[in-house]
Tab-separated table of C-alpha atoms in Angstrom:
chain	number	residue	atom	x	y	z
A	1	UNK	CA	-35.935	125.498	37.549
A	2	UNK	CA	-36.502	121.577	37.178
A	3	UNK	CA	-40.150	120.931	39.306
A	4	UNK	CA	-40.639	117.354	38.742
A	5	UNK	CA	-40.944	114.764	42.014
A	6	UNK	CA	-37.673	112.468	41.126
A	7	UNK	CA	-35.746	115.927	41.022
A	8	UNK	CA	-37.305	116.766	44.359
A	9	UNK	CA	-36.143	113.265	46.286
A	10	UNK	CA	-32.646	113.795	45.122
A	11	UNK	CA	-31.896	117.717	46.440
A	12	UNK	CA	-33.614	115.672	49.720
A	13	UNK	CA	-31.358	113.395	48.876
A	14	UNK	CA	-28.892	115.028	48.768
A	15	UNK	CA	-29.120	117.292	51.761
A	16	UNK	CA	-29.433	115.005	53.867
A	17	UNK	CA	-27.249	112.521	52.731
A	18	UNK	CA	-25.562	111.033	55.797
A	19	UNK	CA	-29.433	110.721	57.382
A	20	UNK	CA	-32.212	108.120	57.771
A	21	UNK	CA	-34.082	107.979	55.711
A	22	UNK	CA	-35.480	104.313	55.461
A	23	UNK	CA	-36.326	101.804	57.964
A	24	UNK	CA	-37.838	97.814	57.135
A	25	UNK	CA	-37.655	94.330	58.052
A	26	UNK	CA	-36.564	91.644	55.708
A	27	UNK	CA	-37.491	88.393	56.659
A	28	UNK	CA	-38.320	89.047	60.187
A	29	UNK	CA	-35.546	90.023	61.249
A	30	UNK	CA	-34.776	93.234	62.711
A	31	UNK	CA	-35.543	96.805	62.108
A	32	UNK	CA	-31.663	97.689	59.237
A	33	UNK	CA	-32.360	101.394	57.540
A	34	UNK	CA	-30.645	103.058	54.788
A	35	UNK	CA	-29.500	106.146	54.449
A	36	UNK	CA	-30.418	108.947	51.991
A	37	UNK	CA	-27.533	108.622	50.265
A	38	UNK	CA	-27.243	104.445	50.194
A	39	UNK	CA	-31.541	105.368	48.674
A	40	UNK	CA	-31.165	107.784	46.222
A	41	UNK	CA	-28.000	104.738	45.310
A	42	UNK	CA	-30.540	102.008	44.551
A	43	UNK	CA	-33.185	104.614	43.610
A	44	UNK	CA	-30.447	105.229	40.889
A	45	UNK	CA	-29.400	101.926	39.808
A	46	UNK	CA	-32.219	101.122	39.557
A	47	UNK	CA	-33.169	103.068	37.033
A	48	UNK	CA	-30.472	102.626	34.712
A	49	UNK	CA	-31.073	99.740	35.192
A	50	UNK	CA	-34.969	100.527	33.578
A	51	UNK	CA	-32.994	102.324	30.415
A	52	UNK	CA	-30.977	99.638	29.933
A	53	UNK	CA	-34.505	97.519	29.262
A	54	UNK	CA	-35.396	100.366	25.936
A	55	UNK	CA	-37.577	102.188	29.274
A	56	UNK	CA	-38.091	106.058	26.791
A	57	UNK	CA	-40.107	108.631	27.973
A	58	UNK	CA	-43.755	108.221	28.856
A	59	UNK	CA	-42.721	104.559	29.182
A	60	UNK	CA	-45.824	102.984	31.622
A	61	UNK	CA	-44.091	100.847	34.466
A	62	UNK	CA	-46.611	99.278	37.234
A	63	UNK	CA	-46.000	98.325	40.876
A	64	UNK	CA	-47.956	94.620	42.456
A	65	UNK	CA	-46.421	94.802	45.663
A	66	UNK	CA	-46.920	95.318	48.984
A	67	UNK	CA	-45.698	98.474	50.789
A	68	UNK	CA	-42.273	98.299	51.401
A	69	UNK	CA	-39.460	100.550	50.823
A	70	UNK	CA	-39.317	98.914	47.527
A	71	UNK	CA	-42.127	100.119	46.170
A	72	UNK	CA	-41.023	103.102	47.014
A	73	UNK	CA	-37.525	103.187	44.847
A	74	UNK	CA	-39.283	101.255	42.271
A	75	UNK	CA	-41.326	104.351	42.444
A	76	UNK	CA	-38.729	107.483	42.536
A	77	UNK	CA	-37.033	105.060	39.546
A	78	UNK	CA	-39.292	104.949	37.509
A	79	UNK	CA	-39.972	108.318	37.325
A	80	UNK	CA	-36.018	109.448	37.263
A	81	UNK	CA	-35.439	107.273	34.508
A	82	UNK	CA	-38.712	109.646	32.353
A	83	UNK	CA	-41.695	106.866	33.456
A	84	UNK	CA	-44.820	107.335	34.262
A	85	UNK	CA	-46.103	105.189	37.391
A	86	UNK	CA	-48.634	102.696	37.810
A	87	UNK	CA	-49.692	101.377	40.781
A	88	UNK	CA	-52.138	98.290	41.334
A	89	UNK	CA	-53.773	96.438	44.315
A	90	UNK	CA	-51.864	93.862	45.597
A	91	UNK	CA	-55.331	92.425	46.626
A	92	UNK	CA	-56.521	92.525	43.112
A	93	UNK	CA	-58.024	90.344	41.294
A	94	UNK	CA	-56.973	88.277	37.447
A	95	UNK	CA	-58.851	90.180	35.559
A	96	UNK	CA	-57.883	93.604	36.648
A	97	UNK	CA	-54.548	93.028	36.691
A	98	UNK	CA	-55.089	92.437	32.902
A	99	UNK	CA	-57.067	95.196	32.170
A	100	UNK	CA	-54.740	97.448	34.321
A	101	UNK	CA	-51.671	96.259	32.470
A	102	UNK	CA	-53.654	96.369	28.603
A	103	UNK	CA	-54.883	99.506	29.319
A	104	UNK	CA	-52.136	101.218	30.617
A	105	UNK	CA	-49.695	100.259	28.242
A	106	UNK	CA	-47.047	98.953	30.579
A	107	UNK	CA	-43.749	98.124	29.598
A	108	UNK	CA	-41.884	96.684	33.131
A	109	UNK	CA	-44.020	95.218	35.877
A	110	UNK	CA	-42.029	95.446	39.254
A	111	UNK	CA	-43.803	92.250	41.089
A	112	UNK	CA	-42.847	90.802	44.687
A	113	UNK	CA	-44.034	87.375	45.736
A	114	UNK	CA	-44.619	84.747	43.890
A	115	UNK	CA	-48.339	84.343	43.609
A	116	UNK	CA	-48.425	87.676	41.771
A	117	UNK	CA	-45.921	86.766	40.022
A	118	UNK	CA	-48.158	83.691	38.147
A	119	UNK	CA	-50.486	86.460	38.390
A	120	UNK	CA	-48.783	89.122	35.825
A	121	UNK	CA	-47.354	85.886	33.904
A	122	UNK	CA	-50.848	84.615	33.283
A	123	UNK	CA	-51.711	88.945	32.165
A	124	UNK	CA	-49.306	88.446	28.598
A	125	UNK	CA	-51.819	88.054	25.522
A	126	UNK	CA	-53.898	91.872	27.660
A	127	UNK	CA	-50.536	93.571	28.750
A	128	UNK	CA	-49.313	93.087	24.348
A	129	UNK	CA	-46.575	96.085	25.359
A	130	UNK	CA	-45.234	93.889	28.610
A	131	UNK	CA	-40.976	93.678	27.692
A	132	UNK	CA	-39.534	92.902	31.294
A	133	UNK	CA	-41.458	92.357	34.525
A	134	UNK	CA	-38.497	92.823	37.495
A	135	UNK	CA	-39.342	90.321	41.280
A	136	UNK	CA	-38.427	92.393	43.712
A	137	UNK	CA	-38.449	89.951	46.698
A	138	UNK	CA	-37.104	86.050	46.834
A	139	UNK	CA	-38.514	83.133	46.428
A	140	UNK	CA	-40.522	80.237	48.880
A	141	UNK	CA	-38.785	76.945	49.675
A	142	UNK	CA	-35.166	78.445	48.102
A	143	UNK	CA	-36.018	78.194	44.262
A	144	UNK	CA	-34.313	79.977	41.931
A	145	UNK	CA	-36.012	82.576	39.612
A	146	UNK	CA	-34.755	80.390	36.720
A	147	UNK	CA	-35.885	76.295	38.079
A	148	UNK	CA	-39.962	78.830	38.614
A	149	UNK	CA	-39.319	80.015	35.020
A	150	UNK	CA	-39.041	76.691	33.804
A	151	UNK	CA	-41.703	75.159	35.332
A	152	UNK	CA	-43.745	77.997	34.166
A	153	UNK	CA	-43.175	78.120	31.044
A	154	UNK	CA	-41.390	81.425	31.046
A	155	UNK	CA	-38.242	83.146	29.383
A	156	UNK	CA	-35.251	83.519	31.924
A	157	UNK	CA	-35.092	86.937	29.432
A	158	UNK	CA	-38.158	87.956	30.498
A	159	UNK	CA	-38.249	88.068	33.740
A	160	UNK	CA	-35.466	89.155	35.839
A	161	UNK	CA	-34.878	89.583	40.205
A	162	UNK	CA	-33.996	93.097	40.552
A	163	UNK	CA	-30.158	92.094	41.784
A	164	UNK	CA	-30.307	91.824	37.798
A	165	UNK	CA	-31.627	94.879	36.914
A	166	UNK	CA	-29.626	97.059	38.731
A	167	UNK	CA	-26.154	95.605	37.424
A	168	UNK	CA	-27.474	96.392	34.059
A	169	UNK	CA	-28.283	99.830	36.134
A	170	UNK	CA	-24.188	100.451	36.905
A	171	UNK	CA	-23.320	99.458	33.279
A	172	UNK	CA	-25.133	101.867	32.181
A	173	UNK	CA	-23.911	104.130	34.980
A	174	UNK	CA	-20.464	103.594	34.178
A	175	UNK	CA	-20.961	104.279	30.149
A	176	UNK	CA	-22.501	108.037	31.515
A	177	UNK	CA	-22.337	108.779	34.964
A	178	UNK	CA	-24.956	111.646	34.372
A	179	UNK	CA	-27.029	109.392	32.297
A	180	UNK	CA	-29.556	109.870	35.340
A	181	UNK	CA	-29.461	113.542	35.600
A	182	UNK	CA	-30.207	114.141	31.937
A	183	UNK	CA	-33.527	112.233	31.565
A	184	UNK	CA	-34.714	113.926	34.581
A	185	UNK	CA	-33.323	117.672	33.409
A	186	UNK	CA	-35.675	116.289	30.642
A	187	UNK	CA	-38.582	115.381	32.503
A	188	UNK	CA	-41.371	118.501	33.075
A	189	UNK	CA	-43.377	119.596	35.153
A	190	UNK	CA	-46.801	118.716	33.417
A	191	UNK	CA	-45.417	115.650	32.279
A	192	UNK	CA	-47.514	112.366	33.808
A	193	UNK	CA	-46.161	111.071	36.622
A	194	UNK	CA	-48.374	108.311	37.746
A	195	UNK	CA	-51.321	106.820	36.704
A	196	UNK	CA	-53.321	105.463	39.244
A	197	UNK	CA	-56.457	103.501	38.613
A	198	UNK	CA	-59.004	103.288	41.202
A	199	UNK	CA	-60.297	100.389	43.152
A	200	UNK	CA	-62.150	98.374	40.983
A	201	UNK	CA	-65.295	98.614	43.536
A	202	UNK	CA	-67.196	100.146	41.793
A	203	UNK	CA	-66.696	98.405	38.362
A	204	UNK	CA	-63.929	98.345	36.130
A	205	UNK	CA	-60.929	100.081	37.366
A	206	UNK	CA	-60.794	103.925	35.953
A	207	UNK	CA	-56.750	105.519	35.505
A	208	UNK	CA	-56.348	109.168	36.683
A	209	UNK	CA	-53.335	110.734	35.143
A	210	UNK	CA	-51.382	113.200	37.226
A	211	UNK	CA	-48.314	115.031	36.085
A	212	UNK	CA	-45.474	116.085	38.240
A	213	UNK	CA	-46.876	119.660	39.375
A	214	UNK	CA	-50.406	119.020	40.020
A	215	UNK	CA	-48.962	116.508	43.490
A	216	UNK	CA	-46.455	119.340	43.935
A	217	UNK	CA	-48.848	122.171	44.546
A	218	UNK	CA	-50.241	119.684	47.055
A	219	UNK	CA	-47.488	119.199	48.847
A	220	UNK	CA	-45.861	122.502	49.028
A	221	UNK	CA	-49.770	123.372	50.558
A	222	UNK	CA	-49.361	120.817	52.970
A	223	UNK	CA	-46.346	122.043	54.377
A	224	UNK	CA	-47.555	124.909	56.070
A	225	UNK	CA	-51.243	123.289	56.616
A	226	UNK	CA	-49.169	119.957	58.931
A	227	UNK	CA	-45.784	120.940	58.755
A	228	UNK	CA	-42.626	117.822	59.110
A	229	UNK	CA	-39.033	117.632	59.555
A	230	UNK	CA	-35.927	115.244	59.304
A	231	UNK	CA	-36.337	115.170	62.890
A	232	UNK	CA	-40.258	113.283	62.248
A	233	UNK	CA	-40.088	109.282	61.938
A	234	UNK	CA	-43.333	108.315	59.926
A	235	UNK	CA	-44.869	104.726	60.151
A	236	UNK	CA	-46.359	104.175	57.156
A	237	UNK	CA	-48.508	100.506	56.103
A	238	UNK	CA	-51.739	101.804	54.329
A	239	UNK	CA	-51.193	100.428	50.297
A	240	UNK	CA	-49.574	102.297	47.835
A	241	UNK	CA	-51.110	102.316	45.354
A	242	UNK	CA	-53.650	103.888	46.667
A	243	UNK	CA	-53.235	108.125	46.989
A	244	UNK	CA	-53.631	108.575	49.872
A	245	UNK	CA	-50.420	106.968	51.076
A	246	UNK	CA	-48.328	107.480	47.756
A	247	UNK	CA	-48.737	111.533	47.860
A	248	UNK	CA	-49.546	111.888	52.170
A	249	UNK	CA	-47.194	109.089	53.148
A	250	UNK	CA	-44.731	108.526	50.819
A	251	UNK	CA	-43.870	112.110	48.806
A	252	UNK	CA	-44.838	113.931	51.478
A	253	UNK	CA	-41.890	112.712	53.852
A	254	UNK	CA	-39.791	113.040	50.295
A	255	UNK	CA	-40.134	116.307	50.406
A	256	UNK	CA	-40.195	117.157	53.931
A	257	UNK	CA	-37.614	114.528	55.018
A	258	UNK	CA	-37.256	112.643	58.235
A	259	UNK	CA	-37.917	108.464	58.548
A	260	UNK	CA	-40.505	106.976	56.474
A	261	UNK	CA	-40.115	103.236	58.742
A	262	UNK	CA	-42.612	100.494	56.594
A	263	UNK	CA	-44.317	98.425	58.636
A	264	UNK	CA	-44.451	94.468	58.397
A	265	UNK	CA	-48.733	94.909	57.553
A	266	UNK	CA	-51.498	95.540	58.763
A	267	UNK	CA	-51.837	92.947	61.684
A	268	UNK	CA	-47.914	93.956	63.153
A	269	UNK	CA	-48.060	97.827	63.806
A	270	UNK	CA	-48.881	97.721	67.108
A	271	UNK	CA	-45.723	95.970	67.375
A	272	UNK	CA	-43.641	97.548	64.763
A	273	UNK	CA	-44.810	100.917	66.794
A	274	UNK	CA	-43.428	100.343	69.352
A	275	UNK	CA	-40.505	100.048	67.801
A	276	UNK	CA	-39.490	102.836	65.501
A	277	UNK	CA	-41.379	105.304	67.821
A	278	UNK	CA	-43.108	107.113	65.117
A	279	UNK	CA	-44.293	111.041	65.486
A	280	UNK	CA	-47.060	110.558	62.407
A	281	UNK	CA	-49.000	107.771	61.104
A	282	UNK	CA	-51.887	107.965	58.120
A	283	UNK	CA	-54.320	106.055	58.908
A	284	UNK	CA	-58.150	104.861	58.170
A	285	UNK	CA	-61.057	104.724	60.722
A	286	UNK	CA	-61.018	101.222	61.000
A	287	UNK	CA	-57.852	100.998	62.308
A	288	UNK	CA	-57.765	103.904	64.834
A	289	UNK	CA	-61.516	102.339	65.661
A	290	UNK	CA	-59.286	99.512	67.154
A	291	UNK	CA	-56.292	101.582	68.782
A	292	UNK	CA	-58.973	103.109	70.304
A	293	UNK	CA	-61.385	100.451	70.996
A	294	UNK	CA	-58.046	98.707	73.510
A	295	UNK	CA	-56.671	101.936	75.727
A	296	UNK	CA	-60.864	102.151	76.108
A	297	UNK	CA	-61.182	98.610	77.680
A	298	UNK	CA	-58.418	98.717	79.963
A	299	UNK	CA	-59.406	102.437	80.755
A	300	UNK	CA	-62.936	100.706	81.547
A	301	UNK	CA	-61.257	98.515	83.648
A	302	UNK	CA	-60.481	100.684	85.959
A	303	UNK	CA	-61.977	100.802	89.666
A	304	UNK	CA	-62.362	103.180	92.086
A	305	UNK	CA	-60.031	106.762	92.007
A	306	UNK	CA	-58.156	105.360	89.203
A	307	UNK	CA	-61.453	105.300	86.965
A	308	UNK	CA	-62.226	108.828	88.756
A	309	UNK	CA	-59.366	110.338	88.007
A	310	UNK	CA	-59.625	108.874	84.547
A	311	UNK	CA	-62.353	110.425	83.707
A	312	UNK	CA	-61.660	113.460	84.833
A	313	UNK	CA	-58.612	113.818	83.334
A	314	UNK	CA	-60.066	112.277	79.658
A	315	UNK	CA	-63.322	115.533	80.635
A	316	UNK	CA	-60.994	117.742	81.173
A	317	UNK	CA	-59.240	116.953	77.792
A	318	UNK	CA	-62.450	117.224	75.675
A	319	UNK	CA	-62.888	120.792	77.543
A	320	UNK	CA	-60.149	122.142	76.143
A	321	UNK	CA	-59.990	120.652	72.773
A	322	UNK	CA	-63.029	122.203	72.513
A	323	UNK	CA	-61.991	125.670	73.401
A	324	UNK	CA	-60.217	125.690	70.678
A	325	UNK	CA	-61.963	124.265	68.068
A	326	UNK	CA	-63.794	127.383	68.875
A	327	UNK	CA	-61.022	130.097	68.790
A	328	UNK	CA	-61.155	130.006	72.837
A	329	UNK	CA	-58.249	130.691	74.731
A	330	UNK	CA	-59.112	128.729	78.037
A	331	UNK	CA	-59.348	130.186	81.120
A	332	UNK	CA	-56.955	129.709	84.263
A	333	UNK	CA	-58.679	126.988	86.113
A	334	UNK	CA	-59.383	125.244	82.801
A	335	UNK	CA	-55.086	125.580	82.059
A	336	UNK	CA	-53.722	124.879	85.242
A	337	UNK	CA	-56.795	121.248	85.176
A	338	UNK	CA	-55.143	120.372	81.909
A	339	UNK	CA	-51.771	120.189	82.890
A	340	UNK	CA	-52.202	118.233	86.302
A	341	UNK	CA	-54.143	116.192	83.500
A	342	UNK	CA	-51.182	115.695	80.973
A	343	UNK	CA	-48.993	114.415	84.110
A	344	UNK	CA	-51.411	112.290	86.095
A	345	UNK	CA	-52.602	110.377	83.051
A	346	UNK	CA	-52.808	111.864	79.567
A	347	UNK	CA	-48.553	111.085	78.729
A	348	UNK	CA	-49.133	107.779	80.583
A	349	UNK	CA	-51.834	107.417	77.806
A	350	UNK	CA	-49.190	108.321	74.472
A	351	UNK	CA	-47.361	105.988	76.336
A	352	UNK	CA	-49.135	103.164	75.365
A	353	UNK	CA	-50.292	103.968	72.666
A	354	UNK	CA	-46.724	105.680	70.432
A	355	UNK	CA	-44.288	107.672	73.009
A	356	UNK	CA	-43.557	110.275	70.210
A	357	UNK	CA	-46.674	109.405	68.780
A	358	UNK	CA	-47.320	114.182	67.566
A	359	UNK	CA	-49.422	113.483	64.328
A	360	UNK	CA	-51.777	111.158	62.997
A	361	UNK	CA	-53.913	112.163	59.867
A	362	UNK	CA	-57.054	110.077	58.908
A	363	UNK	CA	-59.067	109.634	55.766
A	364	UNK	CA	-60.395	106.779	52.854
A	365	UNK	CA	-63.977	107.188	55.248
A	366	UNK	CA	-64.767	108.918	57.512
A	367	UNK	CA	-63.763	108.128	60.938
A	368	UNK	CA	-65.787	108.316	64.229
A	369	UNK	CA	-66.173	110.949	66.216
A	370	UNK	CA	-65.789	110.460	69.747
A	371	UNK	CA	-62.444	108.514	68.352
A	372	UNK	CA	-61.674	111.567	67.313
A	373	UNK	CA	-62.074	113.787	70.075
A	374	UNK	CA	-60.013	110.938	72.701
A	375	UNK	CA	-56.990	110.944	70.787
A	376	UNK	CA	-57.222	114.928	70.779
A	377	UNK	CA	-58.053	115.057	73.781
A	378	UNK	CA	-54.829	113.006	75.413
A	379	UNK	CA	-52.642	115.697	72.783
A	380	UNK	CA	-51.914	113.340	69.820
A	381	UNK	CA	-52.764	115.944	67.641
A	382	UNK	CA	-55.800	113.690	65.503
A	383	UNK	CA	-56.908	115.328	61.987
A	384	UNK	CA	-59.172	113.907	59.453
A	385	UNK	CA	-59.444	114.734	55.702
A	386	UNK	CA	-60.643	113.641	52.817
A	387	UNK	CA	-59.434	113.939	48.846
A	388	UNK	CA	-59.567	111.979	45.714
A	389	UNK	CA	-57.566	110.728	43.382
A	390	UNK	CA	-58.263	113.247	41.457
A	391	UNK	CA	-57.185	115.786	43.528
A	392	UNK	CA	-54.079	113.720	44.006
A	393	UNK	CA	-55.067	112.962	47.317
A	394	UNK	CA	-56.292	115.788	50.172
A	395	UNK	CA	-58.273	118.320	48.793
A	396	UNK	CA	-59.799	119.604	52.572
A	397	UNK	CA	-58.486	118.816	55.758
A	398	UNK	CA	-59.136	120.099	59.527
A	399	UNK	CA	-55.967	121.560	61.490
A	400	UNK	CA	-54.105	121.259	63.510
A	401	UNK	CA	-55.254	124.690	65.978
A	402	UNK	CA	-58.639	124.186	64.193
A	403	UNK	CA	-60.456	120.448	64.373
A	404	UNK	CA	-63.691	120.090	64.186
A	405	UNK	CA	-64.757	116.069	64.775
A	406	UNK	CA	-67.698	115.064	62.319
A	407	UNK	CA	-65.759	117.875	59.619
A	408	UNK	CA	-63.590	117.002	57.040
A	409	UNK	CA	-62.382	120.181	57.408
A	410	UNK	CA	-61.539	123.611	55.219
A	411	UNK	CA	-61.016	123.019	51.696
A	412	UNK	CA	-56.293	123.679	50.570
A	413	UNK	CA	-56.301	127.033	48.873
A	414	UNK	CA	-54.761	125.197	45.894
A	415	UNK	CA	-58.850	123.699	45.685
A	416	UNK	CA	-61.231	125.804	43.783
């Protein structure tokens, strides 16, 4: 049985073919959507285009881009061609980009935006293996890619647009419609899927190789711990170059189904949450604290009976969470109080944060205890966890029915 991440993606796409897969924006427009079938076609065409450009099994393909649906498509196309994805933080310094492209031996790099493209072109002396740069965005000021390359004195054969790559892929698929299936069939679960480089804050970035089976074993266990399905809407805004967003976000969404909506950026997250109404988000403490601070300001601004009602309801919510944490059932009085607090207060507070939001997973740094408590008290299940790039993200995570503030929860069963 083939258990590569690419095989899992195409299985999911076939099962949910007509359902919405991703939501995204282009040039500050309204959200657009793409079905699983449309996304799988995009991935297939890009993967075939990579093969046309000479990508073989095990070749490294870098992605230097902001989080977007095209980041996901480039990643899935890479592993579908038999390649190994090498993410690079879009905030990386020139020296880190030079090092990662050279150290990984990247053959192709997907790049978003003019400034990042210039950085990749500047790295060509360090990146001896690099043969193709794929621009996955339009240039500014309506400039053509040809004009830009002339200004930068770069070969037009060296840099191509995503659309050109897709056209090359379509030509390959016309010759052999089973090209991608054949590639995927020859990918072993023990083959490398990605090399994720550390951020470089402690010196030179270190590349962590992860194979398909390691990531899939984590995804299997997440399904039993934090279940999501095709009815869920996930809002993606953290950098996909980080293992947290990549595994617990991108891959877990693909593994479980549902819709992945891409935020325009961390600064637009609040607006985008109102637009797509996610049921789940991954976050880091500073973002969670920011959301909490806004709600807290409204609570502290209340006076008289309204303030008393809010304080009473939150005390009831915290007491209910305490019982849950201790594995105890609340008494009849507390149940009745919680029922009333839900109808008078909690429902309205959740409406302000995200009317459909039911699950928040927080990692990346120690969370603020009172923030975690607040979200759980008003009925948004908020779990803190801890992991490493080397463990394919989560190693420890609190459970929905067993949350203990100030801890990262028990280990995943597959972690020793």
